[in-house]
Amino acid sequence: MQLVPAMQQPAYALLLIIFSLVHAAPPNLQSKIQAYLQTQGVNASIPTSAYSAQPNAARLDTVSLTCGILNAYRDLDLVTPQDGQLYTTEAEQHWSPTAWGHPNCIFEPTTVGEVQFFVGLLAITASPYAIRSGGHSPFKDFASTDHGVLIAMHKMKGVEYDAPSETVRLAMGNTWGDVYQALIPHQRIVVGGRLAPVGMALVTGGGLSHYSNEKGFASDNVVDFEMVLADGSLIHANATSHSDLWWAMKAGQNNFGITTHITTKAYPMGAVWGGLR
């Protein structure tokens, strides 16, 4: 089990913002958030007199508190309604308008450590949230939220082909088009989405592929899930470690953890000819 790593210490001025937010938090959460931020390298010894919020200030709801703390960390990528058109563009990055939501903020992690930090914060604030990989589902609330934090995974990229094991490690921010393009030099293919814009979350719901008649569902070919659990720990779910979770993830879709990477089987693939007559 890996513990949540420490985040970069914010500047003093930003610390005041963070502790102002904490001071405006519901009383039952204040000490918990302060203790958690201490594990992230934030000096919790700033006196109460330095808080910009007063003891009788209006309390923040848990979503505003979560978004506020994320926004105070300037090294994290966060989009809010105050960002105007950028917010609209990011909130509507779904294949179908029926899936659009209006999140309070959109968190765009770039590393596993940032995902762990976010999960640790959620464990305290219990803020509602949703996770979006490629956003190809047309269903409301599958990858969107109207009052919560949207975790958009599209900045977590990476395609790593391992020739000895004939497997590929894929970050959940990829689309299948990204994956297929990256594997062309290796003359390899994976069992994945039939359209390029579809995201990696396909593998958590079975996943039909042009190769499914021969190789099964996309999920059947996943040999490892890298996941952040509710306690912030990073685990590998595969045939020998957390095998029950590995089995459940192949069609169970959500509520087990946040998947950051998958490793799936690769197969030889030569030139493909096509055309119209």
Short mmCIF file of C-alpha atoms in Angstrom, two decimals:
data_model
loop_
_atom_site.label_atom_id
_atom_site.label_comp_id
_atom_site.label_asym_id
_atom_site.label_seq_id
_atom_site.Cartn_x
_atom_site.Cartn_y
_atom_site.Cartn_z
CA MET A 1 0.00 0.00 0.00
CA GLN A 2 1.29 3.45 -0.93
CA LEU A 3 0.41 6.41 1.24
CA VAL A 4 -0.84 9.72 -0.07
CA PRO A 5 2.25 11.74 -1.07
CA ALA A 6 2.83 15.25 0.22
CA MET A 7 1.79 18.09 -2.09
CA GLN A 8 4.04 21.07 -2.77
CA GLN A 9 3.89 23.61 0.07
CA PRO A 10 1.81 26.62 -1.10
CA ALA A 11 3.11 30.16 -0.70
CA TYR A 12 2.27 31.92 2.59
CA ALA A 13 -0.45 34.05 0.99
CA LEU A 14 -2.12 30.95 -0.38
CA LEU A 15 -1.85 29.30 3.01
CA LEU A 16 -3.95 32.12 4.40
CA ILE A 17 -6.56 31.41 1.73
CA ILE A 18 -6.55 27.69 2.55
CA PHE A 19 -6.91 28.27 6.27
CA SER A 20 -9.60 30.86 5.68
CA LEU A 21 -11.51 28.15 3.85
CA VAL A 22 -10.90 25.70 6.66
CA HIS A 23 -12.07 28.26 9.20
CA ALA A 24 -15.30 28.63 7.21
CA ALA A 25 -15.80 24.88 7.08
CA PRO A 26 -18.44 23.11 9.15
CA PRO A 27 -17.03 22.81 12.70
CA ASN A 28 -17.00 19.02 12.64
CA LEU A 29 -14.66 19.08 9.62
CA GLN A 30 -12.18 21.76 10.64
CA SER A 31 -9.79 19.63 12.71
CA LYS A 32 -9.95 16.76 10.21
CA ILE A 33 -9.05 19.01 7.29
CA GLN A 34 -6.25 20.69 9.25
CA ALA A 35 -4.82 17.27 10.16
CA TYR A 36 -5.03 16.11 6.55
CA LEU A 37 -3.36 19.24 5.19
CA GLN A 38 -0.54 18.69 7.70
CA THR A 39 0.13 15.31 6.03
CA GLN A 40 0.40 17.22 2.76
CA GLY A 41 3.19 19.47 4.02
CA VAL A 42 1.00 22.46 4.96
CA ASN A 43 2.21 24.16 8.14
CA ALA A 44 -0.82 24.04 10.41
CA SER A 45 0.71 26.34 13.04
CA ILE A 46 -0.61 29.56 11.46
CA PRO A 47 -2.54 31.29 14.27
CA THR A 48 -6.29 31.72 14.07
CA SER A 49 -5.79 35.49 14.06
CA ALA A 50 -4.31 35.18 10.57
CA TYR A 51 -7.51 33.75 9.12
CA SER A 52 -9.40 36.16 6.92
CA ALA A 53 -12.70 34.50 7.87
CA GLN A 54 -14.19 35.29 11.27
CA PRO A 55 -15.61 32.70 13.70
CA ASN A 56 -19.19 33.69 12.87
CA ALA A 57 -18.66 33.79 9.11
CA ALA A 58 -21.07 31.88 6.91
CA ARG A 59 -20.14 28.21 6.67
CA LEU A 60 -19.18 26.81 3.27
CA ASP A 61 -20.94 23.77 1.87
CA THR A 62 -18.67 20.79 1.30
CA VAL A 63 -18.49 21.25 -2.48
CA SER A 64 -17.41 24.90 -2.21
CA LEU A 65 -14.90 23.91 0.46
CA THR A 66 -13.41 21.18 -1.73
CA CYS A 67 -13.23 23.41 -4.81
CA GLY A 68 -11.76 26.25 -2.74
CA ILE A 69 -8.93 24.14 -1.34
CA LEU A 70 -8.14 22.69 -4.78
CA ASN A 71 -8.13 26.19 -6.26
CA ALA A 72 -5.72 27.45 -3.58
CA TYR A 73 -3.11 24.94 -4.78
CA ARG A 74 -1.95 26.79 -7.88
CA ASP A 75 0.05 23.79 -9.10
CA LEU A 76 -3.25 21.90 -9.59
CA ASP A 77 -5.32 22.33 -12.75
CA LEU A 78 -8.81 23.48 -11.79
CA VAL A 79 -11.52 25.10 -13.92
CA THR A 80 -14.43 26.99 -12.34
CA PRO A 81 -17.48 28.85 -13.71
CA GLN A 82 -15.48 32.07 -13.31
CA ASP A 83 -13.30 30.85 -16.22
CA GLY A 84 -16.14 31.57 -18.65
CA GLN A 85 -15.88 29.88 -22.03
CA LEU A 86 -13.11 27.57 -20.83
CA TYR A 87 -15.45 26.22 -18.16
CA THR A 88 -18.25 25.71 -20.69
CA THR A 89 -15.91 23.90 -23.07
CA GLU A 90 -14.55 21.62 -20.37
CA ALA A 91 -17.96 20.91 -18.83
CA GLU A 92 -19.38 19.91 -22.22
CA GLN A 93 -16.60 17.56 -23.32
CA HIS A 94 -19.06 14.68 -23.69
CA TRP A 95 -20.11 12.87 -26.83
CA SER A 96 -23.78 13.67 -26.22
CA PRO A 97 -25.38 16.86 -24.83
CA THR A 98 -27.67 14.61 -22.78
CA ALA A 99 -24.66 13.92 -20.54
CA TRP A 100 -23.73 17.56 -19.87
CA GLY A 101 -23.73 18.76 -16.29
CA HIS A 102 -22.88 21.92 -14.35
CA PRO A 103 -20.16 21.03 -11.83
CA ASN A 104 -19.05 23.55 -9.22
CA CYS A 105 -15.49 22.99 -10.41
CA ILE A 106 -13.58 20.69 -12.77
CA PHE A 107 -10.41 19.10 -11.40
CA GLU A 108 -7.94 17.96 -14.08
CA PRO A 109 -5.23 15.80 -12.48
CA THR A 110 -1.97 15.20 -14.32
CA THR A 111 -0.38 12.67 -11.92
CA VAL A 112 -1.42 9.78 -9.71
CA GLY A 113 -0.30 11.79 -6.67
CA GLU A 114 -2.81 14.52 -7.50
CA VAL A 115 -5.58 11.93 -7.70
CA GLN A 116 -4.55 10.58 -4.29
CA PHE A 117 -4.57 14.09 -2.80
CA PHE A 118 -8.07 14.67 -4.14
CA VAL A 119 -9.40 11.36 -2.82
CA GLY A 120 -7.94 12.08 0.60
CA LEU A 121 -9.72 15.44 0.60
CA LEU A 122 -12.99 13.84 -0.49
CA ALA A 123 -12.76 11.35 2.34
CA ILE A 124 -13.07 14.29 4.74
CA THR A 125 -15.47 16.64 2.98
CA ALA A 126 -17.72 13.90 1.48
CA SER A 127 -18.32 16.23 -1.47
CA PRO A 128 -20.31 14.73 -4.35
CA TYR A 129 -18.22 14.13 -7.46
CA ALA A 130 -18.15 12.44 -10.85
CA ILE A 131 -15.31 11.06 -13.00
CA ARG A 132 -14.95 11.51 -16.76
CA SER A 133 -12.53 9.58 -18.93
CA GLY A 134 -13.56 9.98 -22.57
CA GLY A 135 -17.14 11.02 -21.82
CA HIS A 136 -18.65 8.78 -24.50
CA SER A 137 -21.68 7.67 -22.46
CA PRO A 138 -24.90 9.54 -23.35
CA PHE A 139 -26.39 9.03 -19.88
CA LYS A 140 -26.81 11.82 -17.36
CA ASP A 141 -24.63 11.51 -14.23
CA PHE A 142 -22.50 8.70 -15.71
CA ALA A 143 -19.60 11.14 -16.10
CA SER A 144 -21.08 14.46 -14.98
CA THR A 145 -22.51 16.20 -11.95
CA ASP A 146 -24.77 19.20 -11.42
CA HIS A 147 -23.57 20.02 -7.92
CA GLY A 148 -20.18 18.58 -7.18
CA VAL A 149 -16.65 18.21 -8.46
CA LEU A 150 -16.01 16.75 -11.91
CA ILE A 151 -12.70 14.88 -12.19
CA ALA A 152 -11.68 15.09 -15.84
CA MET A 153 -8.93 12.60 -16.61
CA HIS A 154 -8.00 13.87 -20.08
CA LYS A 155 -4.63 15.31 -19.01
CA MET A 156 -3.39 11.93 -17.78
CA LYS A 157 -1.87 10.61 -21.00
CA GLY A 158 0.63 7.89 -21.83
CA VAL A 159 0.98 4.73 -23.94
CA GLU A 160 3.82 2.39 -22.89
CA TYR A 161 4.33 -0.75 -24.99
CA ASP A 162 6.31 -3.58 -23.37
CA ALA A 163 7.59 -5.97 -26.05
CA PRO A 164 8.70 -8.89 -23.78
CA SER A 165 5.26 -9.22 -22.17
CA GLU A 166 3.27 -8.08 -25.24
CA THR A 167 1.28 -5.67 -23.08
CA VAL A 168 0.54 -1.95 -23.14
CA ARG A 169 0.15 0.35 -20.12
CA LEU A 170 -2.43 3.04 -20.81
CA ALA A 171 -3.28 6.17 -18.83
CA MET A 172 -7.01 6.75 -18.40
CA GLY A 173 -6.88 10.13 -20.12
CA ASN A 174 -6.18 8.56 -23.50
CA THR A 175 -8.74 7.92 -26.18
CA TRP A 176 -8.55 4.71 -28.17
CA GLY A 177 -7.47 6.81 -31.13
CA ASP A 178 -4.42 7.95 -29.12
CA VAL A 179 -3.62 4.33 -28.32
CA TYR A 180 -3.95 2.97 -31.85
CA GLN A 181 -1.82 5.78 -33.25
CA ALA A 182 0.95 5.19 -30.70
CA LEU A 183 1.05 1.45 -31.44
CA ILE A 184 1.47 1.80 -35.22
CA PRO A 185 5.32 1.88 -35.04
CA HIS A 186 5.23 -1.37 -33.04
CA GLN A 187 2.79 -3.04 -35.47
CA ARG A 188 0.56 -3.92 -32.56
CA ILE A 189 -3.12 -3.50 -31.71
CA VAL A 190 -5.20 -3.81 -28.55
CA VAL A 191 -8.81 -4.84 -28.04
CA GLY A 192 -10.43 -1.46 -27.54
CA GLY A 193 -13.06 0.98 -28.73
CA ARG A 194 -14.40 0.90 -32.28
CA LEU A 195 -14.31 4.68 -32.59
CA ALA A 196 -11.26 6.88 -31.98
CA PRO A 197 -12.87 9.40 -29.55
CA VAL A 198 -14.05 6.72 -27.10
CA GLY A 199 -12.22 6.76 -23.75
CA MET A 200 -10.52 4.13 -21.62
CA ALA A 201 -13.52 3.71 -19.29
CA LEU A 202 -14.89 1.37 -21.96
CA VAL A 203 -12.97 -1.47 -20.26
CA THR A 204 -14.94 -1.10 -17.02
CA GLY A 205 -18.18 -2.06 -18.75
CA GLY A 206 -17.09 -4.96 -20.94
CA GLY A 207 -16.33 -3.08 -24.14
CA LEU A 208 -17.08 -4.24 -27.68
CA SER A 209 -14.26 -4.17 -30.20
CA HIS A 210 -13.76 -5.12 -33.84
CA TYR A 211 -11.69 -7.96 -32.36
CA SER A 212 -14.28 -9.15 -29.84
CA ASN A 213 -15.37 -12.19 -31.88
CA GLU A 214 -11.82 -13.50 -31.61
CA LYS A 215 -10.41 -11.94 -28.42
CA GLY A 216 -13.46 -11.25 -26.25
CA PHE A 217 -14.47 -7.97 -24.63
CA ALA A 218 -11.93 -5.21 -24.12
CA SER A 219 -12.13 -5.90 -20.37
CA ASP A 220 -11.24 -9.57 -20.91
CA ASN A 221 -7.81 -8.46 -22.10
CA VAL A 222 -6.95 -6.19 -19.18
CA VAL A 223 -4.24 -7.81 -17.04
CA ASP A 224 -3.87 -5.00 -14.47
CA PHE A 225 -5.82 -2.05 -13.11
CA GLU A 226 -3.95 0.67 -11.21
CA MET A 227 -6.44 2.22 -8.82
CA VAL A 228 -6.68 4.81 -6.06
CA LEU A 229 -8.98 3.49 -3.34
CA ALA A 230 -11.17 5.47 -0.95
CA ASP A 231 -8.38 5.64 1.65
CA GLY A 232 -6.03 7.28 -0.89
CA SER A 233 -3.87 4.20 -1.36
CA LEU A 234 -2.65 3.13 -4.80
CA ILE A 235 -3.06 -0.57 -5.57
CA HIS A 236 -2.69 -2.96 -8.50
CA ALA A 237 -5.64 -5.24 -9.17
CA ASN A 238 -4.66 -8.27 -11.23
CA ALA A 239 -4.71 -12.07 -11.19
CA THR A 240 -2.40 -12.31 -8.16
CA SER A 241 -3.11 -9.10 -6.22
CA HIS A 242 -6.62 -7.93 -5.29
CA SER A 243 -7.94 -10.53 -7.73
CA ASP A 244 -11.53 -10.06 -6.59
CA LEU A 245 -11.34 -6.37 -7.50
CA TRP A 246 -9.67 -7.24 -10.81
CA TRP A 247 -12.63 -9.49 -11.61
CA ALA A 248 -15.21 -6.90 -10.52
CA MET A 249 -13.61 -4.09 -12.52
CA LYS A 250 -14.04 -5.96 -15.80
CA ALA A 251 -17.74 -5.07 -15.94
CA GLY A 252 -18.63 -3.46 -12.61
CA GLN A 253 -17.95 0.07 -13.88
CA ASN A 254 -17.89 2.45 -10.89
CA ASN A 255 -17.74 2.79 -7.10
CA PHE A 256 -14.65 0.62 -6.59
CA GLY A 257 -12.00 3.32 -6.89
CA ILE A 258 -10.47 5.73 -9.40
CA THR A 259 -8.58 3.89 -12.13
CA THR A 260 -5.52 5.82 -13.28
CA HIS A 261 -3.94 3.24 -15.63
CA ILE A 262 -4.68 -0.13 -17.16
CA THR A 263 -2.34 -2.71 -18.65
CA THR A 264 -3.82 -4.74 -21.48
CA LYS A 265 -2.70 -7.40 -23.95
CA ALA A 266 -1.29 -6.40 -27.33
CA TYR A 267 -1.52 -8.40 -30.54
CA PRO A 268 0.42 -8.32 -33.86
CA MET A 269 -1.17 -6.09 -36.45
CA GLY A 270 0.03 -5.49 -40.00
CA ALA A 271 -1.27 -3.24 -42.74
CA VAL A 272 -5.03 -2.94 -43.17
CA TRP A 273 -6.44 -2.27 -46.64
CA GLY A 274 -9.81 -0.65 -47.23
CA GLY A 275 -11.69 1.34 -49.78
CA LEU A 276 -14.90 1.87 -51.73
CA ARG A 277 -15.95 0.52 -55.07
#
